[in-house]
CSV table of C-alpha atoms in Angstrom, one decimal:
chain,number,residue,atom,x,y,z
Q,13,UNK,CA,0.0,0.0,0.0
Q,14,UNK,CA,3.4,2.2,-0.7
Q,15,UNK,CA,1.6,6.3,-1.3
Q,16,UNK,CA,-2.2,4.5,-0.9
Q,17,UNK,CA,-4.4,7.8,0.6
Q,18,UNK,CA,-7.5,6.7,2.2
Q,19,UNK,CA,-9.7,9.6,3.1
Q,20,UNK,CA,-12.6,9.4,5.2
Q,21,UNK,CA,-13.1,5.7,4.4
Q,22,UNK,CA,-15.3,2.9,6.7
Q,23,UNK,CA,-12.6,0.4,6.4
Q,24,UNK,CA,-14.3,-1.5,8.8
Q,25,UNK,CA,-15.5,-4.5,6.4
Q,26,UNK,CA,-12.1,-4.7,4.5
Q,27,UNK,CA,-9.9,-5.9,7.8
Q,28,UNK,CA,-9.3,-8.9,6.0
Q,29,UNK,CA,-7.2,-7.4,3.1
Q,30,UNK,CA,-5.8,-4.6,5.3
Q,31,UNK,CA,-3.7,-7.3,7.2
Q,32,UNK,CA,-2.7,-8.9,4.5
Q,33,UNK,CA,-1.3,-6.0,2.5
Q,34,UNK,CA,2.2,-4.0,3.4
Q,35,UNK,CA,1.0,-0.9,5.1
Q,36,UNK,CA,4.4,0.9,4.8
Q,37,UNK,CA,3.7,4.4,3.3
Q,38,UNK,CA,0.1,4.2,3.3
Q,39,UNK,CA,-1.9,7.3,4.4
Q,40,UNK,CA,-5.0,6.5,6.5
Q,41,UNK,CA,-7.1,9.8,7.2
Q,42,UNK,CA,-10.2,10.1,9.6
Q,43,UNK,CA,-10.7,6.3,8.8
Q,44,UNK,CA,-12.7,4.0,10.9
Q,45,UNK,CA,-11.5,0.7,11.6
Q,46,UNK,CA,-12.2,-2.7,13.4
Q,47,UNK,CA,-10.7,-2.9,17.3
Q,48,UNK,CA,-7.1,-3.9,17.0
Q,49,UNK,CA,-6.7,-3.0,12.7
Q,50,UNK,CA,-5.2,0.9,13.5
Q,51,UNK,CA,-2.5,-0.3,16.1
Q,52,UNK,CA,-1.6,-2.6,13.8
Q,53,UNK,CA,-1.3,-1.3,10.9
Q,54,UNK,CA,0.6,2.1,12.5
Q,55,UNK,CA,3.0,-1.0,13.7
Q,56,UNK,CA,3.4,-1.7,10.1
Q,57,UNK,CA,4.3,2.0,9.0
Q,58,UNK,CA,1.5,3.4,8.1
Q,59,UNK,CA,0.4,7.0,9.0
Q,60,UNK,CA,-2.7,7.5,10.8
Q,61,UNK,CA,-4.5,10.6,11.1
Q,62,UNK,CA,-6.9,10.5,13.9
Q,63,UNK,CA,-10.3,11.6,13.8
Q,64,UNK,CA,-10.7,14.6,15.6
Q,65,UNK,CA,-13.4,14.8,18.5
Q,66,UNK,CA,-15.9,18.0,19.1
Q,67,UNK,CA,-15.8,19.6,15.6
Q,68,UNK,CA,-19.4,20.5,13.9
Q,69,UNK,CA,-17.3,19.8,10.5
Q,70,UNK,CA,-15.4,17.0,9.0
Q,71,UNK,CA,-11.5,17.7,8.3
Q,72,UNK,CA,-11.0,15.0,6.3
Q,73,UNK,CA,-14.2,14.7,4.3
Q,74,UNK,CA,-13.9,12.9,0.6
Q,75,UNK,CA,-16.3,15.6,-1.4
Q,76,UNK,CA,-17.6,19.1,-2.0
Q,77,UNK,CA,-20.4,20.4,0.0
Q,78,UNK,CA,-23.6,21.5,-1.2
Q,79,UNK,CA,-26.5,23.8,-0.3
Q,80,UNK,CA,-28.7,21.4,1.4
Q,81,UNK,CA,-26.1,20.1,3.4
Q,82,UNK,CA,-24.8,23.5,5.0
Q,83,UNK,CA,-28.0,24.7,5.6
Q,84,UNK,CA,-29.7,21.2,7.0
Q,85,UNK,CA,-32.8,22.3,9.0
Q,86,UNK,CA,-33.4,25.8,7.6
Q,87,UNK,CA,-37.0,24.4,6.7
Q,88,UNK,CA,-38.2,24.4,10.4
Q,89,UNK,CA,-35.3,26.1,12.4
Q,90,UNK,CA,-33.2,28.9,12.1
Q,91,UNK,CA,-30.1,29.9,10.1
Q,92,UNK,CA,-28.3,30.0,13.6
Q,93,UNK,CA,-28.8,26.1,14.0
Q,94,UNK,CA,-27.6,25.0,11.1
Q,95,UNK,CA,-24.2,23.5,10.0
Q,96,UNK,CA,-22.7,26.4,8.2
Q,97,UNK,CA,-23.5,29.0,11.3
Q,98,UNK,CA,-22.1,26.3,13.5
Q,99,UNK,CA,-18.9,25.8,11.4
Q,100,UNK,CA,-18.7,29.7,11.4
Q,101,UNK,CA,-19.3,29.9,15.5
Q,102,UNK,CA,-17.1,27.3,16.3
Q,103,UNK,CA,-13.8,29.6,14.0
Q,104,UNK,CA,-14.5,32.4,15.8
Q,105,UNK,CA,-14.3,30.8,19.5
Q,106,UNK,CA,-11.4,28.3,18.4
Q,107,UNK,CA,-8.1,29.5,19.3
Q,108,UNK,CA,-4.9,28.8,17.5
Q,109,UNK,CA,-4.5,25.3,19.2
Q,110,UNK,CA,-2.6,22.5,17.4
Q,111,UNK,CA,-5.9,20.8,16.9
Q,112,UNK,CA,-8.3,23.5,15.2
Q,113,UNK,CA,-5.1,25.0,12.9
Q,114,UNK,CA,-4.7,21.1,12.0
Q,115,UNK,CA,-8.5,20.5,11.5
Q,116,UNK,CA,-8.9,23.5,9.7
Q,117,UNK,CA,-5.4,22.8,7.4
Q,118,UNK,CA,-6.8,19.2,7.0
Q,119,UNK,CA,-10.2,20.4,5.9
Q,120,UNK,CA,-9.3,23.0,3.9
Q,121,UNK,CA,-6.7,20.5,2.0
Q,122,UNK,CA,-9.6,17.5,1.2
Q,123,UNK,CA,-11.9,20.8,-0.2
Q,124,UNK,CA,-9.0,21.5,-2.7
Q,125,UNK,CA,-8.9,17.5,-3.8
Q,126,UNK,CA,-12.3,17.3,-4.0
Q,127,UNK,CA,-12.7,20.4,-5.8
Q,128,UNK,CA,-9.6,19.2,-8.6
Q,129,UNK,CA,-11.4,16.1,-8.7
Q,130,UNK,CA,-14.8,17.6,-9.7
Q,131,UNK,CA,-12.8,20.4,-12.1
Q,132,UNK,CA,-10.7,17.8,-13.6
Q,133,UNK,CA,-13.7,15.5,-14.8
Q,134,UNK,CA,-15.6,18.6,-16.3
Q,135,UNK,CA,-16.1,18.7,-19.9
Q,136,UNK,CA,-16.5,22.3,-19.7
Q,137,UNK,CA,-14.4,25.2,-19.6
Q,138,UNK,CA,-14.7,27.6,-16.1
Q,139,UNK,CA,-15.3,30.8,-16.1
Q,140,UNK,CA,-15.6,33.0,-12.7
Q,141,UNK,CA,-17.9,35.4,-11.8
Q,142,UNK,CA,-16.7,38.0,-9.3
Q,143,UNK,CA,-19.1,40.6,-7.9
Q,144,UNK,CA,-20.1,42.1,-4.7
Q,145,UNK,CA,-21.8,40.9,-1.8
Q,146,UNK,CA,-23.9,43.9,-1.7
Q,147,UNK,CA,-26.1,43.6,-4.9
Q,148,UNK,CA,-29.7,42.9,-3.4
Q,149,UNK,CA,-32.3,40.7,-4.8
Q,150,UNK,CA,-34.9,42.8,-7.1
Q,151,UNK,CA,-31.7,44.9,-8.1
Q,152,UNK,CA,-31.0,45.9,-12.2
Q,153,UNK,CA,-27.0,44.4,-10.8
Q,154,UNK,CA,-28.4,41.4,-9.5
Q,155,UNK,CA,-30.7,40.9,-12.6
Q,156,UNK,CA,-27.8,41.4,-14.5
Q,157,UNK,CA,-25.8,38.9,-12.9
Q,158,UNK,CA,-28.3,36.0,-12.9
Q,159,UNK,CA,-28.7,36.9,-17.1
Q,160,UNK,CA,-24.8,36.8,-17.2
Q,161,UNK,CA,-24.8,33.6,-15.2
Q,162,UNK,CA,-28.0,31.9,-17.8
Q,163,UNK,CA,-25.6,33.3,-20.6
Q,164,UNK,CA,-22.7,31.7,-20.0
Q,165,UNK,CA,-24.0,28.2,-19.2
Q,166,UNK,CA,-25.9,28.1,-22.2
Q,167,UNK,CA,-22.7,29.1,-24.0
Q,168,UNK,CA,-21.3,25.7,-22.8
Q,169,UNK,CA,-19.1,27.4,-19.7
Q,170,UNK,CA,-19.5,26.3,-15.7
Q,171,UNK,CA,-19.7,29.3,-13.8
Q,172,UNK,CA,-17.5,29.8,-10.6
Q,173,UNK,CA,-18.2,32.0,-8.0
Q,174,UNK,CA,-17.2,33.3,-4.5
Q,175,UNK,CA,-20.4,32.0,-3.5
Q,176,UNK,CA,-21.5,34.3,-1.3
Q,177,UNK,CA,-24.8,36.7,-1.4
Q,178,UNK,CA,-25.8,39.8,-4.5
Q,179,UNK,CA,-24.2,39.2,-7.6
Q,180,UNK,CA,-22.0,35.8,-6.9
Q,181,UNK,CA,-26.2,34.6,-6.1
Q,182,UNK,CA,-27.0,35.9,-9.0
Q,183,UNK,CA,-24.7,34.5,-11.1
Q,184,UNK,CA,-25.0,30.8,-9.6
Q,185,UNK,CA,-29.0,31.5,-10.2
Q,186,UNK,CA,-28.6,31.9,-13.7
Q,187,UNK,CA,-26.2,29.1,-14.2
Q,188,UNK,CA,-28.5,26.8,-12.5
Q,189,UNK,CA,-31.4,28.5,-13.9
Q,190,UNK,CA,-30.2,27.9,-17.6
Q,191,UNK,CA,-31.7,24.5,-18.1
Q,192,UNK,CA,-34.7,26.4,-18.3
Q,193,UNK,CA,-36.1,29.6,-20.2
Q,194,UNK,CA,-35.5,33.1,-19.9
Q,195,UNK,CA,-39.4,33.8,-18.5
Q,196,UNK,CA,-38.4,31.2,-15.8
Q,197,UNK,CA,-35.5,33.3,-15.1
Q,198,UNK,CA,-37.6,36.3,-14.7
Q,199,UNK,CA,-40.5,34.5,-12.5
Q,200,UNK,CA,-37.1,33.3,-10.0
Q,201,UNK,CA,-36.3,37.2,-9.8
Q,202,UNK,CA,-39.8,38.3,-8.6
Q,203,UNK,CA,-39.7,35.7,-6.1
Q,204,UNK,CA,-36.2,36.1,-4.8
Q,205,UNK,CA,-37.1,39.7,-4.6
Q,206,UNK,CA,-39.5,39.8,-1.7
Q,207,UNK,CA,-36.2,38.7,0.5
Q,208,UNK,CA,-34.0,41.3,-1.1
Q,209,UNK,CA,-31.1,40.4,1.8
Q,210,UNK,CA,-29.4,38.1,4.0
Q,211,UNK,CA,-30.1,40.8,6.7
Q,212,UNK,CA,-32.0,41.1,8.9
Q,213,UNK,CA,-32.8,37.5,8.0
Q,214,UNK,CA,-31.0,34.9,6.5
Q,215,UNK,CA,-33.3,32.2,7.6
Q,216,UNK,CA,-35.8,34.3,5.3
Q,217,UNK,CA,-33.3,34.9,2.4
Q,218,UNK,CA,-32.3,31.1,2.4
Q,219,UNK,CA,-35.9,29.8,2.5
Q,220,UNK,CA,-37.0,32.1,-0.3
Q,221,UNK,CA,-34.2,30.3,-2.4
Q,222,UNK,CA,-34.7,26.8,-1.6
Q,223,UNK,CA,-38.6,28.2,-2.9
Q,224,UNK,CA,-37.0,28.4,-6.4
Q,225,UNK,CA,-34.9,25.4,-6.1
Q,226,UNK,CA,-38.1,23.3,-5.2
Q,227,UNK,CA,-40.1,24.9,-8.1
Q,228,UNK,CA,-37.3,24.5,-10.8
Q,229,UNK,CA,-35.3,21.5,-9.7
Q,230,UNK,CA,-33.8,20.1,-12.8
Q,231,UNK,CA,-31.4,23.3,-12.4
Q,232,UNK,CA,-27.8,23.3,-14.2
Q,233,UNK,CA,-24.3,23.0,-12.2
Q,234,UNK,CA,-22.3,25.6,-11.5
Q,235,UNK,CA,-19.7,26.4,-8.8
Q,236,UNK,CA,-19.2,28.2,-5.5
Q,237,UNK,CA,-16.0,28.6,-3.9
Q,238,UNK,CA,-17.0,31.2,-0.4
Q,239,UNK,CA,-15.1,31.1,3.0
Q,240,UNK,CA,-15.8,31.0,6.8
Q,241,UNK,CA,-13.2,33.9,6.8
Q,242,UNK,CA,-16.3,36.2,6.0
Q,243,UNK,CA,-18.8,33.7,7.9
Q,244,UNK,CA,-21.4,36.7,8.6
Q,245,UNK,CA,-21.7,36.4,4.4
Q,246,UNK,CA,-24.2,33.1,3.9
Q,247,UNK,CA,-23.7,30.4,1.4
Q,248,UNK,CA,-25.7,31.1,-1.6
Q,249,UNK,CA,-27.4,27.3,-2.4
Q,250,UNK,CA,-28.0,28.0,-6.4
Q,251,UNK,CA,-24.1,26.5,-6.6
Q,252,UNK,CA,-24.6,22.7,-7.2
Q,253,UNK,CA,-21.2,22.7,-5.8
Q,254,UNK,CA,-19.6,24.4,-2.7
Q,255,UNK,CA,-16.1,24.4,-2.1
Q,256,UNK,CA,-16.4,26.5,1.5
Q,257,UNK,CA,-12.9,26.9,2.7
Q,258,UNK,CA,-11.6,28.5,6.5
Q,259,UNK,CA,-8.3,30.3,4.3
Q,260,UNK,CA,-9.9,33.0,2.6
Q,261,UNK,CA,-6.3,33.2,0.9
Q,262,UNK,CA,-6.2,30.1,-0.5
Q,263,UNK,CA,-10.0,30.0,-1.8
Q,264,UNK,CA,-9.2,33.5,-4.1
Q,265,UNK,CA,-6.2,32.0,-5.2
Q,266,UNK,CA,-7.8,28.4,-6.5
Q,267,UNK,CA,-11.3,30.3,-7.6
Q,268,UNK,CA,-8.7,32.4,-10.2
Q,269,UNK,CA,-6.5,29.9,-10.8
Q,270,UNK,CA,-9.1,27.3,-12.1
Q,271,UNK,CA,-11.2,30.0,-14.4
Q,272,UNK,CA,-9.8,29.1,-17.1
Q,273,UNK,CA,-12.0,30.1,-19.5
Q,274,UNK,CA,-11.9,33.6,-18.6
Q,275,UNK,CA,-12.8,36.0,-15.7
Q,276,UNK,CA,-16.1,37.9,-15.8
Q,277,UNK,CA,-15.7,41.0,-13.2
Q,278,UNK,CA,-18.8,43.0,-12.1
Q,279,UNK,CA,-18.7,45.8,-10.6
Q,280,UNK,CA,-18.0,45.6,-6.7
Q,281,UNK,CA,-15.8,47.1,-3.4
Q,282,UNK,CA,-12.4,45.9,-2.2
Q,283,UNK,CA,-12.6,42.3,-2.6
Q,284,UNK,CA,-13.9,42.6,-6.1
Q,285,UNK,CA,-11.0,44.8,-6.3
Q,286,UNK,CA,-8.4,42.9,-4.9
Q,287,UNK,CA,-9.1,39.9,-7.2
Q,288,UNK,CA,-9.2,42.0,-10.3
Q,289,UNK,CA,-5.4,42.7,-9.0
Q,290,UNK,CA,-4.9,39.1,-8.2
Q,291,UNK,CA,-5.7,37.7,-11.6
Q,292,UNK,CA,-3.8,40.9,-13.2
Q,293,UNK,CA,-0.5,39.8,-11.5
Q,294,UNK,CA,-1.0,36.1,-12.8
Q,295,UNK,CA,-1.5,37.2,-16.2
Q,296,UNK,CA,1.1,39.8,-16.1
Q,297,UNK,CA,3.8,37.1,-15.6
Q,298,UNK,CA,1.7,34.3,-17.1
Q,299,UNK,CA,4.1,32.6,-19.7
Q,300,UNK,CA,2.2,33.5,-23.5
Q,301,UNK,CA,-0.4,31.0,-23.7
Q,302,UNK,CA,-1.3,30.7,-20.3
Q,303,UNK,CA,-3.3,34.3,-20.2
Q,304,UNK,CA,-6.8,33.8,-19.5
Q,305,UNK,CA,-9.3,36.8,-20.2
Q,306,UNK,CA,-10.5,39.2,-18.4
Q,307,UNK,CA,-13.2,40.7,-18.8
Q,308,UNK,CA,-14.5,44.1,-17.1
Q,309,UNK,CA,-18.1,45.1,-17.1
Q,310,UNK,CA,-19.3,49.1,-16.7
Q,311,UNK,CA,-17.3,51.3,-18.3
Q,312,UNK,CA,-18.1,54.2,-16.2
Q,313,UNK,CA,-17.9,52.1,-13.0
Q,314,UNK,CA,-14.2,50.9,-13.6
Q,315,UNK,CA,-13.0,54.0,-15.7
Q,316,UNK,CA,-14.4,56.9,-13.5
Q,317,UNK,CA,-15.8,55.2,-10.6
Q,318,UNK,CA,-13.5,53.2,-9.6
Q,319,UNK,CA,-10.7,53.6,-12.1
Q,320,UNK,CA,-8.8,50.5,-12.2
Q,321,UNK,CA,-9.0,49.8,-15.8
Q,322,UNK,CA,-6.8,52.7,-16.8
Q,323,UNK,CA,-3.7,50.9,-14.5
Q,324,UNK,CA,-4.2,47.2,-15.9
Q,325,UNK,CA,-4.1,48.9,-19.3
Q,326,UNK,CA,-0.8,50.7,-18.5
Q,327,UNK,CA,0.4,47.4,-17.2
Q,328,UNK,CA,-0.7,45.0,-20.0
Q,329,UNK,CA,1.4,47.0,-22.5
Q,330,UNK,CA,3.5,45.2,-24.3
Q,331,UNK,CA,2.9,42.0,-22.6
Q,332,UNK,CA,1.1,38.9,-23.9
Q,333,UNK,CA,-2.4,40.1,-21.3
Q,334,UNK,CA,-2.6,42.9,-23.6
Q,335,UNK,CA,-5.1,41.2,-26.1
Q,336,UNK,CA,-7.0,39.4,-23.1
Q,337,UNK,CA,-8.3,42.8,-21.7
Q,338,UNK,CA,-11.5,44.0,-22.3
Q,339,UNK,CA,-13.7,46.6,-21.2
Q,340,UNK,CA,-17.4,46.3,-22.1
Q,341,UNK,CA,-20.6,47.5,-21.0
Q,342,UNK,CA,-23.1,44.5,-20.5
Q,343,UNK,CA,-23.4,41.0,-19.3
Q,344,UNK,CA,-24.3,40.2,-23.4
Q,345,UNK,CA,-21.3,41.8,-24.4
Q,346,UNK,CA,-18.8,40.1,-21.7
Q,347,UNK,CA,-20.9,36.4,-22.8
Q,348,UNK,CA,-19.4,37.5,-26.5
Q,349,UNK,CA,-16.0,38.1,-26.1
Q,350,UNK,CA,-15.4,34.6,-24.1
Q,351,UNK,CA,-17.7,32.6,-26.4
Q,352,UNK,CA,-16.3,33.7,-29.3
């Protein structure tokens, strides 16, 4: 079993083979075993990673998460009792202990193999979505966003997002929302809208989604990648996929990295900001071939308002990011330049 990784496995029916097998080099994480199997094979070489005790998450879990999971209950309780607010609670009380910066290190490390495994099987290219949190529900930027979302996915692309509320919502509605037509799309809005926020309620907000999900539930998948780092942000559930990370770092850094297809960036405040800065820097010294677009929406916004598109143009000159800029002034238009 020389570089085996078990993650998260019952190996309690397989003791048989276990004993037989040379458990030098094997990984064993959060695994359960028969009395007597662990000692043994630890004896033997391998390295065991214990399972944790008094966490409300799993640091070694095996796959993404997913709307229904982190908000478990939201039907007859509140937002407060249910796994994602627990997960949130339990990071702010945790100190920097061994265990909790192991569990959350562990955890945050199966997310990322769990996440490549689901990216690498895709038949479709990514492209992200970044946005602010701030876009309410009922809002021309939110509208826009869930169109941009139904655009893309029709195109043939899986939307990515942060995740999290206003226009990364939006944008997972649309994605998922694309398997049906653009009047369904519309309906969704009208409904979402009577919850425009996750405040003062996000038992409210969540319920009024999981409303469209049970009405439309042969949605398409798209991605969400948010973070317990901004825990008082909810989940949005319209992601068929959540890759919900404690390192806020780390999240950015994959969500860009994996958008392959391109970068759609809607107007938003300092994080949308500092991500449009992120993915600059990787294109700037991206070796030619490896640029992905990026693609600006609102002119006015990020020429006058907040005018970052006149630096990324100084800085893409002469550089293979040059011809991967583009400035435009609706969701149809962004759509355009990464389909064609």
């Amino acid at each position: 079993m020389h570089g085996w990784h078990f993650q998260s496995v019952d190996l309690r029916q397989r003791s048989g083979v276990l004993v037989e097998l040379h458990a030098s080099g094997a990984i064993f994480m959060g695994c359960t075993f028969e009395n007597g199997v662990e000692d043994l094979l630890r004896g033997r070489g391998a390295l065991i990673f214990p399972a944790l005790p008094h966490l409300p998450f799993n640091p070694y879990r095996g796959h993404l998460y997913s709307g229904v999971e982190l908000f478990e209950g939201i039907a007859t309780g509140e937002y407060e009792s249910v796994p994602d607010a627990a997960i949130y609670h339990w990071s702010l009380q945790t100190r920097p202990a061994l265990n909790s910066t192991l569990a959350t290190a562990m955890h945050d490390h199966a997310i990322t193999d769990a996440l490549y495994d689901f990216l690498d099987q895709l038949p479709h290219p990514v492209v992200g979505v970044m946005g602010g949190h701030a876009a309410a529900r009922g809002s021309e930027q939110y509208a826009q966003a869930a169109k941009l979302g139904w655009a893309l996915t029709q195109s043939g692309f899986l939307v990515a997002t942060g995740g999290g509320p206003g226009a990364m919502e939006g944008a997972n509605l649309g994605a998922y929302l694309s398997t049906y037509d653009a009047e369904t799309l519309e309906r969704a809005l009208l409904t979402l809208g009577e919850v425009p926020g996750f405040r003062p309620s996000v038992t409210k907000w969540a319920r009024a989604a999981f409303k469209v999900v049970e009405a439309y539930p042969e949605g398409a998948p798209s991605l969400g990648i948010p973070t317990w780092f901004y825990g008082h942000e909810p989940p949005n559930i319209f992601a068929s996929k959540i890759a919900k990370y404690f390192t806020n770092a780390l999240r950015e850094a994959i969500l860009l990295e994996r958008s392959r297809g391109g970068t759609v960036f809607l107007p938003g405040a300092a994080g949308t900001v500092q991500e449009v800065f992120q993915d600059a820097c990787e294109n700037y010294y991206a070796a030619e071939g490896a640029v992905a677009p990026m693609v600006l929406v609102g002119r006015k916004y990020w020429e006058v308002e907040v005018p970052v598109m006149p630096l990324l143009t100084t800085l893409a000159q002469g550089r293979p990011m040059e011809d991967f800029l583009f400035l435009v002034d609706s969701v149809e238009e962004a759509c355009a330049v990464l389909a064609g």
